[in-house]
């Protein structure tokens, strides 16, 4: 008899980004492992804050896919910086979730993406009311991450979110954490069984082209151009030597600022289609992974994706990810927010230094250490045991 599972997530393709791609890869793998998967998500609207044109005017949508089906529910979308407006948007999807549970037959096991908190909390409450086995996927530690990024302050609102966080942890039957730091944090708040599931991508590692390293040495960033990534500040504060170039791809709140930067060896190329991303990135020497501040529990999925392509990383994000870079010799770990150290790294970067992290060796180490299928097999067993 085929196993069934319901996945509840706020982000899913055709939306772009690590969160959507991660859940899609998981759903596909579960389908391959003989699970009948139903994904419940909002009508696609991220990051524009508007429902995508092909879904515009719809209340809901059902799509048959290889691993099961995707049920897209109504949402009042918004990408507003106003917390109250964003909360209303989350409440609208939570309302749709309530109706879905009342009027739909749902599997016994429910996998819940815990972010944003209000959606995760609603899903956990519904799961308990309908006697489901709850698997909670914790990809970031909210509200702690919001506090560290300066987006939240301690007070009544923060305390309410903390209570919701503890409730979700305690009422789950299995908690999936994206990092060891997340699991350590969760373990202080509940006795729920824990499982480490890193954001490892599932694609065949490409062959590294046989080319010698030559100047200019090129760094590349591809992804969200947001405040948390701090690319605009990096471009402003760091002086690149003439033999080093920084290339950026992506979109986001800092896109306009970055597009107007007038430095001869900094290049902004706009957005790039996901299908072309890997081939484009391979032409560069180093992948750049920055964060404005160290966020406890965060290990950017770019670390696993780019090293699998064979790109050594200049890791300027701190925390557990930096430790992984050092332990597995995947590139350079530069102290987060320390622009003097980053300037020193850039100024001293040379072809000889770059050859310390040969692309083939970096790729080999990444493939051996971070294997999607090995991790998924263990995850599948943990889910079956719930």
Coordinates of N, CA and C in Angstrom, one line a residue, residues 66-169:
X66 N 4.2 14.3 -10.9 CA 4.7 13.0 -10.8 C 4.7 12.4 -9.4
X67 N 4.8 13.2 -8.4 CA 4.9 12.7 -7.0 C 3.5 12.7 -6.3
X68 N 2.5 13.3 -7.0 CA 1.2 13.3 -6.4 C 0.4 14.5 -6.9
X69 N 0.1 15.5 -6.0 CA -0.6 16.7 -6.5 C -0.2 17.9 -5.7
X70 N -0.5 19.1 -6.3 CA -0.2 20.4 -5.6 C -1.5 21.1 -5.5
X71 N -1.9 21.4 -4.3 CA -3.1 22.2 -4.1 C -2.7 23.6 -3.6
X72 N -3.0 24.6 -4.5 CA -2.6 26.0 -4.2 C -3.9 26.7 -3.7
X73 N -3.8 27.3 -2.6 CA -4.9 28.0 -1.9 C -4.8 29.5 -2.0
X74 N -6.0 30.1 -1.8 CA -6.1 31.6 -1.9 C -5.2 32.2 -0.8
X75 N -4.6 33.4 -1.2 CA -3.9 34.2 -0.2 C -4.1 35.6 -0.6
X76 N -4.1 36.5 0.3 CA -4.0 38.0 0.1 C -2.5 38.3 0.1
X77 N -1.9 38.4 -1.0 CA -0.4 38.5 -1.1 C 0.1 39.9 -0.7
X78 N 1.3 39.9 -0.2 CA 2.0 41.2 0.1 C 3.4 41.0 0.4
X79 N 4.3 41.9 -0.1 CA 5.7 41.9 0.2 C 6.0 43.2 1.0
X80 N 5.0 43.7 1.6 CA 5.2 45.0 2.4 C 6.2 44.9 3.5
X81 N 6.9 46.0 3.8 CA 7.8 46.0 4.9 C 7.1 46.2 6.2
X82 N 5.8 46.5 6.1 CA 5.0 46.7 7.3 C 4.6 45.4 7.9
X83 N 5.0 45.2 9.2 CA 4.7 43.9 9.9 C 3.2 43.6 10.0
X84 N 2.4 44.5 10.2 CA 0.9 44.3 10.3 C 0.4 43.8 8.9
X85 N 0.8 44.4 7.9 CA 0.3 44.0 6.5 C 0.8 42.6 6.2
X86 N 2.1 42.3 6.5 CA 2.6 40.9 6.3 C 1.8 39.9 7.2
X87 N 1.4 40.3 8.4 CA 0.7 39.4 9.2 C -0.7 39.1 8.6
X88 N -1.3 40.1 8.1 CA -2.6 39.9 7.4 C -2.5 39.0 6.3
X89 N -1.4 39.1 5.5 CA -1.2 38.1 4.4 C -1.1 36.7 4.9
X90 N -0.3 36.5 6.0 CA -0.2 35.2 6.6 C -1.5 34.6 7.1
X91 N -2.3 35.5 7.7 CA -3.6 35.2 8.3 C -4.5 34.7 7.1
X92 N -4.4 35.3 6.0 CA -5.3 35.0 4.9 C -5.0 33.5 4.4
X93 N -3.7 33.2 4.3 CA -3.4 31.8 4.0 C -3.8 30.8 5.1
X94 N -3.6 31.2 6.3 CA -4.0 30.4 7.4 C -5.5 30.1 7.4
X95 N -6.3 31.1 7.0 CA -7.7 30.9 6.9 C -8.0 29.9 5.8
X96 N -7.3 30.0 4.7 CA -7.5 29.0 3.6 C -7.1 27.6 4.1
X97 N -6.1 27.5 4.9 CA -5.7 26.2 5.4 C -6.7 25.6 6.3
X98 N -7.4 26.4 7.1 CA -8.5 25.9 8.0 C -9.6 25.3 7.1
X99 N -10.0 26.0 6.1 CA -11.0 25.5 5.2 C -10.6 24.3 4.5
X100 N -9.3 24.2 4.1 CA -8.8 23.0 3.5 C -8.9 21.8 4.4
X101 N -8.5 21.9 5.7 CA -8.6 20.8 6.6 C -10.1 20.4 6.9
X102 N -11.0 21.4 6.9 CA -12.4 21.1 7.2 C -13.0 20.3 6.1
X103 N -12.7 20.7 4.9 CA -13.5 20.1 3.7 C -12.7 19.1 2.9
X104 N -11.5 18.8 3.3 CA -10.7 17.8 2.5 C -10.3 16.6 3.3
X105 N -10.1 15.5 2.7 CA -9.6 14.3 3.3 C -8.1 14.4 3.3
X106 N -7.4 14.3 4.4 CA -6.0 14.5 4.5 C -5.2 13.3 5.0
X107 N -4.0 13.1 4.6 CA -3.2 12.0 5.1 C -2.9 12.0 6.6
X108 N -2.6 10.9 7.1 CA -2.3 10.8 8.6 C -1.0 11.6 9.0
X109 N 0.0 11.6 8.1 CA 1.2 12.3 8.4 C 1.3 13.7 7.7
X110 N 1.7 14.7 8.4 CA 1.8 16.1 7.9 C 3.2 16.6 8.1
X111 N 3.8 17.0 7.0 CA 5.1 17.7 7.1 C 4.9 19.2 6.9
X112 N 5.3 19.9 8.0 CA 5.0 21.4 8.0 C 6.2 22.2 8.0
X113 N 6.3 23.1 7.0 CA 7.4 24.0 6.9 C 7.2 25.1 7.9
X114 N 8.0 25.2 9.0 CA 7.8 26.1 10.1 C 8.5 27.5 9.7
X115 N 7.9 28.2 8.9 CA 8.3 29.6 8.5 C 7.4 30.0 7.3
X116 N 6.7 31.0 7.5 CA 6.6 31.9 8.6 C 5.9 31.3 9.8
X117 N 6.1 31.8 11.0 CA 5.6 31.3 12.3 C 4.1 31.1 12.3
X118 N 3.4 32.1 11.9 CA 2.0 32.1 12.0 C 1.3 31.0 11.2
X119 N 1.9 30.8 10.0 CA 1.4 29.7 9.1 C 1.8 28.3 9.8
X120 N 3.0 28.2 10.2 CA 3.4 27.0 10.9 C 2.6 26.7 12.1
X121 N 2.3 27.7 12.9 CA 1.5 27.5 14.1 C 0.1 27.1 13.8
X122 N -0.5 27.7 12.8 CA -1.9 27.3 12.4 C -1.9 25.8 11.9
X123 N -0.9 25.5 11.1 CA -0.8 24.1 10.6 C -0.6 23.1 11.7
X124 N 0.2 23.4 12.7 CA 0.4 22.5 13.9 C -0.9 22.4 14.7
X125 N -1.6 23.5 14.9 CA -2.9 23.4 15.7 C -3.9 22.6 14.9
X126 N -4.0 22.7 13.6 CA -4.9 21.9 12.8 C -4.5 20.5 12.8
X127 N -3.2 20.2 12.7 CA -2.7 18.9 12.8 C -3.1 18.2 14.1
X128 N -3.0 18.9 15.2 CA -3.4 18.3 16.5 C -4.9 18.1 16.6
X129 N -5.7 19.0 16.1 CA -7.1 18.9 16.1 C -7.6 17.8 15.3
X130 N -6.9 17.5 14.2 CA -7.4 16.4 13.3 C -6.5 15.1 13.5
X131 N -5.8 15.1 14.7 CA -5.1 13.8 15.1 C -4.1 13.4 14.1
X132 N -3.3 14.3 13.6 CA -2.2 14.0 12.6 C -0.9 13.7 13.3
X133 N 0.0 13.0 12.6 CA 1.4 12.9 13.1 C 2.1 14.0 12.4
X134 N 2.7 14.9 13.2 CA 3.3 16.1 12.8 C 4.8 16.0 12.7
X135 N 5.3 16.3 11.5 CA 6.8 16.4 11.2 C 7.0 17.9 10.9
X136 N 7.8 18.6 11.8 CA 8.0 20.0 11.7 C 9.4 20.3 11.1
X137 N 9.4 21.0 10.0 CA 10.7 21.3 9.4 C 11.1 22.7 9.8
X138 N 12.2 22.8 10.6 CA 12.6 24.1 11.1 C 13.8 24.6 10.3
X139 N 13.6 25.6 9.4 CA 14.7 26.1 8.6 C 15.4 27.3 9.1
X140 N 14.7 28.0 10.0 CA 15.4 29.1 10.7 C 14.7 29.3 12.1
X141 N 15.4 29.9 13.0 CA 14.9 30.1 14.4 C 14.2 31.4 14.6
X142 N 12.9 31.4 14.3 CA 12.2 32.6 14.4 C 11.4 32.5 15.7
X143 N 11.4 33.5 16.6 CA 11.8 34.9 16.4 C 13.3 35.3 16.6
X144 N 14.1 34.3 17.1 CA 15.5 34.7 17.4 C 16.2 35.3 16.3
X145 N 16.0 34.7 15.1 CA 16.7 35.3 13.9 C 16.3 36.7 13.6
X146 N 15.0 37.0 13.8 CA 14.5 38.4 13.6 C 15.1 39.3 14.6
X147 N 15.3 38.8 15.8 CA 16.0 39.7 16.8 C 17.4 40.0 16.4
X148 N 18.2 38.9 16.0 CA 19.6 39.1 15.6 C 19.7 40.0 14.4
X149 N 18.7 40.0 13.5 CA 18.8 40.8 12.3 C 18.3 42.2 12.5
X150 N 17.8 42.5 13.7 CA 17.3 43.8 14.0 C 15.9 44.1 13.5
X151 N 15.2 43.0 13.1 CA 13.8 43.2 12.6 C 12.8 43.1 13.7
X152 N 13.1 42.5 14.8 CA 12.2 42.4 16.0 C 12.9 42.9 17.2
X153 N 12.1 43.4 18.2 CA 12.6 43.8 19.5 C 11.8 43.0 20.5
X154 N 12.5 42.8 21.7 CA 11.8 42.1 22.7 C 10.6 42.9 23.3
X155 N 9.5 42.2 23.5 CA 8.3 42.9 24.0 C 7.2 41.9 23.9
X156 N 5.9 42.4 23.9 CA 4.8 41.6 23.9 C 4.7 40.8 22.6
X157 N 4.9 41.4 21.5 CA 4.8 40.7 20.2 C 5.8 39.6 20.1
X158 N 7.1 39.9 20.6 CA 8.1 38.9 20.6 C 7.8 37.7 21.5
X159 N 7.2 38.0 22.6 CA 6.9 37.0 23.6 C 5.8 36.0 23.1
X160 N 4.8 36.6 22.3 CA 3.8 35.8 21.7 C 4.3 34.9 20.7
X161 N 5.2 35.4 19.8 CA 5.9 34.5 18.8 C 6.7 33.4 19.5
X162 N 7.4 33.8 20.6 CA 8.2 32.7 21.3 C 7.3 31.6 21.8
X163 N 6.1 32.0 22.3 CA 5.1 31.0 22.9 C 4.7 30.1 21.7
X164 N 4.4 30.7 20.6 CA 3.9 29.9 19.4 C 5.0 29.0 19.0
X165 N 6.3 29.5 19.0 CA 7.4 28.6 18.7 C 7.5 27.4 19.6
X166 N 7.4 27.6 20.9 CA 7.5 26.5 21.9 C 6.3 25.5 21.7
X167 N 5.2 26.1 21.4 CA 4.0 25.2 21.2 C 4.2 24.3 20.0
X168 N 4.7 24.9 18.9 CA 4.9 24.0 17.7 C 6.0 22.9 18.0
X169 N 7.0 23.3 18.7 CA 8.0 22.3 19.0 C 7.5 21.1 19.8

